[in-house]
XYZ file of C-alpha atoms in Angstrom:
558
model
C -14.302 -92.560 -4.204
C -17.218 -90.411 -5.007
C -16.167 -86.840 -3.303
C -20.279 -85.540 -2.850
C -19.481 -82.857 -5.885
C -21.538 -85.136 -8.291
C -18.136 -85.621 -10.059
C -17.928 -88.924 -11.657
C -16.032 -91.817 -8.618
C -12.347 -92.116 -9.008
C -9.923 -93.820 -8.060
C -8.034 -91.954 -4.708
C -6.483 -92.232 -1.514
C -8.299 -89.749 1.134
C -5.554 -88.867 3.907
C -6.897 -87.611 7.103
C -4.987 -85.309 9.882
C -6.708 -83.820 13.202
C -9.848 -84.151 12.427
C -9.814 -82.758 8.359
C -8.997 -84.152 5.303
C -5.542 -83.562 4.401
C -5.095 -84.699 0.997
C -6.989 -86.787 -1.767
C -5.260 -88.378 -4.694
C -3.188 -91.305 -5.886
C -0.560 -93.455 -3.594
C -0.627 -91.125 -0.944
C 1.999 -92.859 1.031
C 1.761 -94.865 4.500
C -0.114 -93.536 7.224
C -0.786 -93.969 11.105
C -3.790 -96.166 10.240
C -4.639 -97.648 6.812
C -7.990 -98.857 5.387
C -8.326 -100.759 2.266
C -11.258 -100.061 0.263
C -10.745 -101.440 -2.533
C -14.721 -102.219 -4.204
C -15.953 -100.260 -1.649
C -17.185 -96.695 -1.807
C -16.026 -94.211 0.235
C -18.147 -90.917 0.451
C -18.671 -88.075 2.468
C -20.610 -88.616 5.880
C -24.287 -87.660 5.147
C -25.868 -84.688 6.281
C -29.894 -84.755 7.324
C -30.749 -81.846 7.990
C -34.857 -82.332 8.559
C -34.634 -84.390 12.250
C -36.979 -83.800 15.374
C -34.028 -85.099 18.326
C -34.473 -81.806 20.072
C -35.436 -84.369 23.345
C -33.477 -87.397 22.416
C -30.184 -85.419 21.664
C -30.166 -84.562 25.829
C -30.027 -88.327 26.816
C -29.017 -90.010 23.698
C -25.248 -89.101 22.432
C -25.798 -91.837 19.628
C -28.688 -90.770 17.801
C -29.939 -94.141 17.107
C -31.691 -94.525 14.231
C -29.674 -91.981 12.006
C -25.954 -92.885 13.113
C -26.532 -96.394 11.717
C -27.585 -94.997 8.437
C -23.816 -92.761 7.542
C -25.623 -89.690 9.200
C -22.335 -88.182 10.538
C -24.516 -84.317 10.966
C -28.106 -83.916 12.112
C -29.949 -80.407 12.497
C -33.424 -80.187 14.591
C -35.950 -77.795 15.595
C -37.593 -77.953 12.181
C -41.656 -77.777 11.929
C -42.009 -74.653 14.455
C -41.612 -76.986 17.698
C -38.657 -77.646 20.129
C -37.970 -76.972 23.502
C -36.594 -73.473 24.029
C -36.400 -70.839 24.957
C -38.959 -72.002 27.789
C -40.050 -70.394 31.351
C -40.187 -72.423 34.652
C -43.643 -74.087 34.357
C -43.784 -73.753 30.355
C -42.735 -77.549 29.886
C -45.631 -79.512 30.466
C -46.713 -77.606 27.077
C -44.044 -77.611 25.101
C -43.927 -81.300 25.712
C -48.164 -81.668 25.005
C -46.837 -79.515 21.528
C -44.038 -82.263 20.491
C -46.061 -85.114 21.633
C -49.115 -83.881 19.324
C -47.279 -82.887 16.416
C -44.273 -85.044 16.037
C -45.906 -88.516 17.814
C -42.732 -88.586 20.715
C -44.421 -89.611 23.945
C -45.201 -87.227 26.934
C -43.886 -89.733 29.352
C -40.697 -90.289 27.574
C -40.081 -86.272 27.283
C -41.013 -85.498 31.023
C -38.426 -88.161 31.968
C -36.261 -87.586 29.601
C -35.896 -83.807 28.845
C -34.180 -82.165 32.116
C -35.302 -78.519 30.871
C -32.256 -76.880 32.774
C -32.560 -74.012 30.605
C -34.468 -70.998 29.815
C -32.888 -69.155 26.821
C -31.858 -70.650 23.316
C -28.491 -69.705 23.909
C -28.464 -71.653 27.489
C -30.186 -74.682 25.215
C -27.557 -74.852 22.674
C -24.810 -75.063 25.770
C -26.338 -78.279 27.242
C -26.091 -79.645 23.980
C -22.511 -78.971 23.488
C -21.721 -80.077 26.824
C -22.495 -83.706 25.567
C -19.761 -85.500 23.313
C -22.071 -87.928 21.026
C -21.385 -89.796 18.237
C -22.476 -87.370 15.431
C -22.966 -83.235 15.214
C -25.615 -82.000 15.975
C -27.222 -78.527 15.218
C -30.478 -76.466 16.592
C -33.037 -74.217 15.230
C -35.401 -71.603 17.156
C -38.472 -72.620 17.214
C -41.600 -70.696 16.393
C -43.847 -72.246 18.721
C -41.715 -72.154 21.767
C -40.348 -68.856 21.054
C -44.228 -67.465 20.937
C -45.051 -69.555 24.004
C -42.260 -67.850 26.056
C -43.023 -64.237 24.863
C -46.693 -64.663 25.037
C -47.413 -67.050 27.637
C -50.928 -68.979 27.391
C -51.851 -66.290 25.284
C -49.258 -67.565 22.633
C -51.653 -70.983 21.703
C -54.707 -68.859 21.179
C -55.037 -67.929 18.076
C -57.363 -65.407 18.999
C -55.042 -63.520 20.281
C -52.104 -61.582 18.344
C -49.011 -59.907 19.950
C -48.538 -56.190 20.510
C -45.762 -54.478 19.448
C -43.608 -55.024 22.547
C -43.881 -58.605 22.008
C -43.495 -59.097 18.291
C -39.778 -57.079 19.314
C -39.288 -59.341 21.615
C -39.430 -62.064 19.506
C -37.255 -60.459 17.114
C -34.885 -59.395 20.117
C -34.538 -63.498 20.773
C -34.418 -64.752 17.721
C -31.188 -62.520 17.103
C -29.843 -63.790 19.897
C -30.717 -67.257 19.206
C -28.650 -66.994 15.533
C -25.974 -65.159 16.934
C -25.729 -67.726 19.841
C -25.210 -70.520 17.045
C -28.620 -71.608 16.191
C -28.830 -72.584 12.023
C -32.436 -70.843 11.702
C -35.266 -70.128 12.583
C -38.426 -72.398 11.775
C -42.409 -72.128 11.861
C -45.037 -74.453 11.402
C -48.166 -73.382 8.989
C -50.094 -76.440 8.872
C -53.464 -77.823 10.309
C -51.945 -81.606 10.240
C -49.641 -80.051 13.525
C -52.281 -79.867 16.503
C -50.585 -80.252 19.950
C -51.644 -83.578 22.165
C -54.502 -81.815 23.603
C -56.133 -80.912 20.043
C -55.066 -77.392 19.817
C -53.479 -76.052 16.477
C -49.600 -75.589 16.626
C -49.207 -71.949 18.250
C -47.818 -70.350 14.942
C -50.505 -71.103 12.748
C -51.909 -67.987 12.593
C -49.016 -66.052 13.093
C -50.210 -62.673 11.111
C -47.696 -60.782 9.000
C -46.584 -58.346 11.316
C -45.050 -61.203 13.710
C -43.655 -63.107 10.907
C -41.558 -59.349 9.701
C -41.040 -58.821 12.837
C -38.635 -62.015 13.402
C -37.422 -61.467 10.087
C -35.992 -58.348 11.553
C -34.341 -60.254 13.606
C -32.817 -62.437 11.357
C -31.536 -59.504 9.704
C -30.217 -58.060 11.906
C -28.146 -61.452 12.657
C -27.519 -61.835 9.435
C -27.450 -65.555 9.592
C -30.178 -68.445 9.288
C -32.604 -69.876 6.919
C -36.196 -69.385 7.296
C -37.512 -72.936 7.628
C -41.520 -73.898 7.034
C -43.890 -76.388 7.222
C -47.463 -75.210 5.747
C -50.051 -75.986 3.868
C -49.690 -73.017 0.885
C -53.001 -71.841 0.888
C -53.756 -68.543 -0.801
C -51.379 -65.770 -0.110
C -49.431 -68.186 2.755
C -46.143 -68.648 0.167
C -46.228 -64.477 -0.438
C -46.263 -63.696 3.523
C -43.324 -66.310 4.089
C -41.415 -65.356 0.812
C -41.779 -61.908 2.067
C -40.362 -62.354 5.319
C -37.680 -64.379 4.136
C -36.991 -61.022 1.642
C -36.943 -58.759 4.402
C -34.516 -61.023 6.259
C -32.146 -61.465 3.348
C -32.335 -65.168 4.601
C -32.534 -68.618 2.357
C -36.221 -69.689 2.382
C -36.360 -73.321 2.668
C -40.340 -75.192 2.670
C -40.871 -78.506 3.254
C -42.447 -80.178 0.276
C -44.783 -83.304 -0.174
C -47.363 -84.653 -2.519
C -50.687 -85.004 -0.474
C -53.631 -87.059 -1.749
C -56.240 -84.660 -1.619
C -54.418 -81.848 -3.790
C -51.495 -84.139 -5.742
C -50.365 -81.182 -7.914
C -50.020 -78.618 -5.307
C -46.396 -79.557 -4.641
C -45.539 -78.628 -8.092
C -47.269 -75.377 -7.982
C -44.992 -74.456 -4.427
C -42.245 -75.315 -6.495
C -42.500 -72.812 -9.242
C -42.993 -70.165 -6.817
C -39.759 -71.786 -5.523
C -38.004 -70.924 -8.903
C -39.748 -67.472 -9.011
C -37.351 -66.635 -5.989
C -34.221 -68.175 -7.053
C -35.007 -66.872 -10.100
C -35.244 -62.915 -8.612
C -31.455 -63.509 -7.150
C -32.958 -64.883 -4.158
C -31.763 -68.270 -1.866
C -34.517 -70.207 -1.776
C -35.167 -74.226 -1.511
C -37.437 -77.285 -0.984
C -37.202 -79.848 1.183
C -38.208 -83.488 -0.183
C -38.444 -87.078 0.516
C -36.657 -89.996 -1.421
C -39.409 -92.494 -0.836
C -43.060 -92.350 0.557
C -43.452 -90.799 3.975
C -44.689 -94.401 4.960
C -46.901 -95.217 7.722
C -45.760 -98.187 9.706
C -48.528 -100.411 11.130
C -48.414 -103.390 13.732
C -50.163 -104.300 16.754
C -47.474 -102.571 18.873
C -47.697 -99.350 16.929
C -49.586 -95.764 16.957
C -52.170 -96.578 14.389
C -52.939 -99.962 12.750
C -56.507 -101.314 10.979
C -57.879 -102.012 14.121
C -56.542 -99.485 16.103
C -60.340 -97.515 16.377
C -62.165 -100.607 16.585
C -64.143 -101.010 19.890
C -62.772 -104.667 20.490
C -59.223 -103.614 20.262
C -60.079 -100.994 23.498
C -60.314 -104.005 25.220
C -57.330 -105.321 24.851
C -55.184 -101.728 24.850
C -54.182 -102.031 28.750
C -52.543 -105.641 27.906
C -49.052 -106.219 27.795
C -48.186 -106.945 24.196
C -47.617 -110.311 24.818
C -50.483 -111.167 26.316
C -52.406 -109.217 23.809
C -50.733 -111.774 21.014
C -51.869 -114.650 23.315
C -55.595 -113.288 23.874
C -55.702 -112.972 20.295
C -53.943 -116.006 19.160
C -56.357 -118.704 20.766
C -59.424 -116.775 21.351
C -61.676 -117.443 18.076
C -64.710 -115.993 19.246
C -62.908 -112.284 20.176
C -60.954 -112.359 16.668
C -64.382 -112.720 15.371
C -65.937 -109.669 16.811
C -62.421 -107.710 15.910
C -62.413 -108.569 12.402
C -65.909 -107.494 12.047
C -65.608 -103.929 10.018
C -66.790 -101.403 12.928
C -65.190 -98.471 13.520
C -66.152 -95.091 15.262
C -64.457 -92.521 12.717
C -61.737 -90.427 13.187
C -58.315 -90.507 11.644
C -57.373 -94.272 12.735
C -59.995 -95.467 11.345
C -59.507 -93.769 7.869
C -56.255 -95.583 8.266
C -58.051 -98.608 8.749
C -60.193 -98.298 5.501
C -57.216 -97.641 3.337
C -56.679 -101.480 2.205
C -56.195 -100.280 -1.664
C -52.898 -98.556 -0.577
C -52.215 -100.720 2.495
C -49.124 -103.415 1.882
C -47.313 -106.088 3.618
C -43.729 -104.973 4.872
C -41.671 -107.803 4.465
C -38.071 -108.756 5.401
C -36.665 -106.503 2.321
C -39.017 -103.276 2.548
C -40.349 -102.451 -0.768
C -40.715 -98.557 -1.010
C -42.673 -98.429 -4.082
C -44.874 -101.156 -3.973
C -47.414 -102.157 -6.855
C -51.088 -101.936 -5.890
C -51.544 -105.548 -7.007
C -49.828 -106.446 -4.035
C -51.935 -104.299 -1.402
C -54.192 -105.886 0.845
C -57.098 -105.544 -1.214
C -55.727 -106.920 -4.146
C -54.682 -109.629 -1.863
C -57.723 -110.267 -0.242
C -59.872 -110.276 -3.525
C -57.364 -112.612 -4.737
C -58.067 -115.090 -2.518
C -61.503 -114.563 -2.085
C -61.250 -112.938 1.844
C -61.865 -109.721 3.834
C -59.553 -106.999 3.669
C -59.500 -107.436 7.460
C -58.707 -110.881 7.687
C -55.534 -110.723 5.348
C -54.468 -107.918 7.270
C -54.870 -109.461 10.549
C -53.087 -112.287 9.107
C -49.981 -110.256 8.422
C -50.103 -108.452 11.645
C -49.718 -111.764 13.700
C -47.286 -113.540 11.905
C -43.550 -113.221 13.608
C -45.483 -113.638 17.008
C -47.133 -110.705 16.275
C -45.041 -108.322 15.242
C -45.869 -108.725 11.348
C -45.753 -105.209 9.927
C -47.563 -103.502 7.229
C -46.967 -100.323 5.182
C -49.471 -97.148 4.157
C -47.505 -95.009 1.723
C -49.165 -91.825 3.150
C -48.040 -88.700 1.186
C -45.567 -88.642 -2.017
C -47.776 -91.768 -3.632
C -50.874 -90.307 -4.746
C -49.896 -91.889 -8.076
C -49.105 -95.390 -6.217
C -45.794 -95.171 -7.525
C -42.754 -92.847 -7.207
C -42.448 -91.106 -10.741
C -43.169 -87.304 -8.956
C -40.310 -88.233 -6.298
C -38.087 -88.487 -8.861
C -39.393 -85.419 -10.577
C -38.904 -84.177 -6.946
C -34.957 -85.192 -6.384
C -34.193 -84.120 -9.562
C -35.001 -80.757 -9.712
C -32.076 -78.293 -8.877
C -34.507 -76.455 -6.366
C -34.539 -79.231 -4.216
C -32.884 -80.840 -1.126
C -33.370 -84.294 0.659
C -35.074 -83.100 3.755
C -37.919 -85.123 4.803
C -36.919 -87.873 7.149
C -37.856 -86.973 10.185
C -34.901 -88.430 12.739
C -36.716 -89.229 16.408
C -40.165 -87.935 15.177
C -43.754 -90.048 14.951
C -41.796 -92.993 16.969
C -45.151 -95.094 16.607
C -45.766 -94.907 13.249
C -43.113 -93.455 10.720
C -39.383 -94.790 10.300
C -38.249 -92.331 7.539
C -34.676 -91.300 9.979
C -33.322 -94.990 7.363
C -33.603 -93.019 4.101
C -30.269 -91.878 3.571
C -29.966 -95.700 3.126
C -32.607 -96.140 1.140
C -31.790 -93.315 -1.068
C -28.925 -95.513 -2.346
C -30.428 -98.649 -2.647
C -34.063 -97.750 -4.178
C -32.770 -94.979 -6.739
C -28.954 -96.459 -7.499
C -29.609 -100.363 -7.827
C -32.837 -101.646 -6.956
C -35.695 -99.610 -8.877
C -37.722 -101.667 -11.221
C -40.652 -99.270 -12.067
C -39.113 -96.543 -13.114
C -35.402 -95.010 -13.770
C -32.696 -95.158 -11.752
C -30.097 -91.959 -10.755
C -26.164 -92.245 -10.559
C -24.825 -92.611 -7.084
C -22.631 -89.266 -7.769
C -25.897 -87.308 -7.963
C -27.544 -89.021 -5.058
C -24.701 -88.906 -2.707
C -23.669 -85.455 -3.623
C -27.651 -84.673 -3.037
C -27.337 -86.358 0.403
C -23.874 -84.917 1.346
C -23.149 -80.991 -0.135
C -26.341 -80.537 -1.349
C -27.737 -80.188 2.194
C -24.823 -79.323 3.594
C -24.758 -75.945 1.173
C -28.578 -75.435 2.092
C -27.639 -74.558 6.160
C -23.909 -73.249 4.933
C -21.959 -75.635 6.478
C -19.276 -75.279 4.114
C -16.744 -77.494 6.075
C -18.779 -80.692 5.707
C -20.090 -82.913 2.967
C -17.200 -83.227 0.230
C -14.007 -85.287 0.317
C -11.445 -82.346 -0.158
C -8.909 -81.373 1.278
C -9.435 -78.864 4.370
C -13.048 -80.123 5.078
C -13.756 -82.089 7.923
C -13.249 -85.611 8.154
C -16.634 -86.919 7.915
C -16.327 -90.363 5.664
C -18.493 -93.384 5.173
C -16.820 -96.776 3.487
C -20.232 -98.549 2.253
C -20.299 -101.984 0.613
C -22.412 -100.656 -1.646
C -23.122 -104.336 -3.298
C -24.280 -105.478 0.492
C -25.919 -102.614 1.328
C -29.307 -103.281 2.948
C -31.988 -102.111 4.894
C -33.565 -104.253 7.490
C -36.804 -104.869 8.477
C -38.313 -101.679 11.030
C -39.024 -103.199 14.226
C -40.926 -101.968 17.517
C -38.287 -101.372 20.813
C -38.732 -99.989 23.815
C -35.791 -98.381 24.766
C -37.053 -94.739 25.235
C -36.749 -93.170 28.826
C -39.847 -94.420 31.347
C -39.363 -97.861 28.916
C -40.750 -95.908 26.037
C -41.987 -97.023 22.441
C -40.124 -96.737 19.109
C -39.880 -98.179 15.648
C -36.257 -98.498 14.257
C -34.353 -99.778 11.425
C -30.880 -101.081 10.849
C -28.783 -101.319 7.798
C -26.147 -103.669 7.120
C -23.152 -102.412 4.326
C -21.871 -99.535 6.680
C -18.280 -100.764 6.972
C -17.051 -97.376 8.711
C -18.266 -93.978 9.877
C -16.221 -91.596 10.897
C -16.348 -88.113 12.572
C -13.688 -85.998 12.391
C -11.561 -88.775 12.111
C -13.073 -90.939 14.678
C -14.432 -94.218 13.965
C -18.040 -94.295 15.026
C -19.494 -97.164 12.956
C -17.275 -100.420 12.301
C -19.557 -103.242 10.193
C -22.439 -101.676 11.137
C -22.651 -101.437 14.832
C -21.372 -98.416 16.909
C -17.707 -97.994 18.479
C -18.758 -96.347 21.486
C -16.803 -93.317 20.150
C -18.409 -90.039 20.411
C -16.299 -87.319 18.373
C -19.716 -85.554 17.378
C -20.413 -81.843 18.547
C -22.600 -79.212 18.569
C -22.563 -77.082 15.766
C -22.977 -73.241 16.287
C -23.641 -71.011 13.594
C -22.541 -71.804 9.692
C -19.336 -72.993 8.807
C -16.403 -71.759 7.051
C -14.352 -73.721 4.189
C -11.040 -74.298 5.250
């Protein structure tokens, strides 16, 4: 057993009673229902608390990709976007917003996103009145919560909101916390544009608006103050700020981007300036490289901006595969390197950190394996070897663009990252960029990259990783009840084969309402989930059980 307290594993019997834990120790007697996990580990479900199903967790009550992956808790509404509180006539933009910044289809949303709400509070009770197969738990959004106070008004960033609506927005977001929601969350970044090109609404949220919600926190007292920004000058001061007024945890997302690969470490140590002052204050990281997934059925690939591949955009996928499988002379004009700019093709230019995604993904691959190295091995284009790749399997050959955390080509600051006491896993993603990112797996890969498989670089101990995974994040939102085997806390409990633990290979499905697009993963070594007691996950696949609720509010320690 390893409990999630980074204690070293032991060897215990976990007894479980309505739901909770009821005792943990040696030869605790017979029971109702016994499991023998003997070689196995048993840990606490996992807790991700950096997901996007603010749409899918309406339709979906499984969560598919995270429930296969021990995820027994999921929290949303991170990154500023979500989809209340929201007006009649609102939801065409709130949908453009999520479909721009987090890559989740318009058409899928309008289908299926009922929007039979208007407040958060009215949100967070359609969500509890659908049993699913994990908990779930909501934050307020910055975006929508500007959009619904401002109207049209609130994505211009030319205009700025009088008092009267800066208190309004305070007004909501205390009722949003005291209502149940976890936090409240803002987006500060030029990489979020909505669909239609715009700049995520609170971008240029001035001071005044962001101390104005903090007022409202405080006067909740609850939530953390959740961001996504880039931390240009004076940007961490105006957030810290607001998170001081509040009395609330500060908690920023945190990646290594190419263009400035040391700024990371310089949000950090303001990170430890805070905790330092007596303040709560985190940052949210990845495990592995937020990795960009390319195929011909994806968002982006290295042909994706290339004038021949226009051609063939309105064909079914199959009949793409055939056009391109016996026609020589279109292959030819596709593989000739034209493109007409723009961030697809950048994507296409990027052979040096560009890889093949085999059967067992590689999540910190060497450079002499890219598709340049490749190609100059064997004396061909970039573009043919990666056209290669893309068709084999019938084409649905994948490849792999480690696009932030891998400036370095390998994952030396990640572990610098997970290691510091600062820190919290929080970077996956769950139900976001469907086309091109399947990051909802890493509680997974956490395991198998950083406690058995590593070659280029150390390894960590399961006990911190799982702990990390577990009360680490759990503790970050204060859901004390979850994320530790202990007596009182709720029964949340994966048994993984640890030894058999794998990730498969990401694949392209269409499963989405209006028969839309997705990339998932599966894992095999999951040889039970369960949710307050309930058996969700047997060998892998689902029960059918759905003992998973919403989540209002944080939770006491029993």
């Amino acid at each position: 057993m390893i409990d999630g307290s980074g204690a070293a594993r032991r060897v215990a019997d976990v007894a479980v009673q309505d739901g909770r834990i009821a005792a943990v120790g040696p030869k605790l007697g017979a029971a109702k229902r016994e499991i023998d996990a003997a070689g196995l580990i048993v840990a606490p479900g996992f807790v991700d608390i950096h997901t996007h199903y603010d749409g899918q967790a309406t339709w979906d009550p499984f969560l598919t990709p995270s429930s296969w992956h021990g995820v027994t808790t999921t929290v949303f509404g991170n990154c500023g976007v979500g989809f209340a509180p929201v007006r009649s006539g609102q939801s065409p933009y709130l949908i453009n917003l999520m479909e721009g910044v987090e890559d989740i289809p318009g058409t899928v949303l309008a289908e299926g996103v009922k929007f039979d709400w208007e407040s958060f509070p009215q949100y967070l009770d359609a969500l509890a009145a659908m049993p699913r197969a994990v908990d779930v738990a909501a934050q307020l959004p910055h975006g929508a919560l500007r959009f619904y106070v401002m109207g049209d008004r609130g994505a211009d960033h030319g205009e700025v909101p009088n008092e009267r609506e800066i208190e309004a927005m305070a007004r909501l977001t205390e009722e949003a916390l005291r209502a149940g929601a976890l936090g409240f969350t803002t987006s500060r970044t030029t990489k979020h544009r909505a669909k239609d090109g715009r700049y995520t609404p609170s971008l240029s949220a001035r001071e005044a608006e962001l101390l104005g919600i903090a007022q409202g926190m405080k006067r909740a007292g609850s939530g953390v103050l959740q961001v996504n920004s880039d931390f240009g000058p004076g940007e961490f001061e105006a957030l810290e700020a607001a998170a001081k007024l509040a009395g609330r945890p500060l908690s920023c997302l945190l990646v290594q981007v190419d263009a400035k690969p040391t700024l990371w470490r310089e949000t950090l140590d303001q990170i430890h300036g805070v905790r330092r002052a007596g303040r709560a204050a985190n940052a949210q990281v990845g495990s592995r490289p937020i990795g960009v997934i390319m195929g011909l059925e994806t968002t982006v690939h290295p042909f994706a901006a290339h004038p021949v591949w226009r051609e063939l955009r309105d064909l079914s996928p199959a009949d793409r595969y055939a056009r391109l499988a016996t026609d020589t002379a279109l292959r030819e004009r596709l593989l000739a390197p034209r493109t007409d700019g723009g961030p697809a093709a950048f994507m296409g230019e990027s052979f040096d950190k560009m890889f093949p995604l085999g059967d067992r993904p590689d999540y910190e691959p060497d450079a002499r394996n890219s598709i340049a190295a490749i190609a100059e091995r064997t004396g061909r284009t970039p573009q043919a070897v990666a056209f290669e790749e893309l068709m084999a399997r019938g084409g649905k050959g994948l490849l792999m663009l480690p696009f932030e955390n891998y400036a370095y080509g390998n994952l030396d600051v990640v572990h610098e990252m997970i290691t510091d006491p600062a820190t919290v896993l929080g970077v996956a993603d769950g139900g976001a960029h469907v086309g091109v990112i399947c990051d909802a797996s890493s509680p997974t890969s956490l395991l198998t990259l950083w406690g058995r498989d590593r070659t280029r670089g150390p390894k960590l101990p399961l006990e911190f990783l799982i702990a990390k995974q577990t009360r680490g994040t759990a503790e970050a939102y204060g859901l004390l009840d979850r994320g530790l085997l202990a007596p009182g806390c709720k029964a949340d409990i994966n048994v993984i084969d640890f030894e058999a633990l794998r990730l498969g290979r990401p694949e392209v499905v269409y499963d989405l309402p209006a028969g839309g697009r997705r990339l998932i993963q599966r894992a095999s070594g999951y040889r039970h989930t369960f949710v307050s007691g309930v058996e969700t996950v047997r060998d892998d696949e689902l029960t059918g059980e759905r003992p998973g609720r919403l989540v209002r509010g944080p939770q006491k320690a029993s």
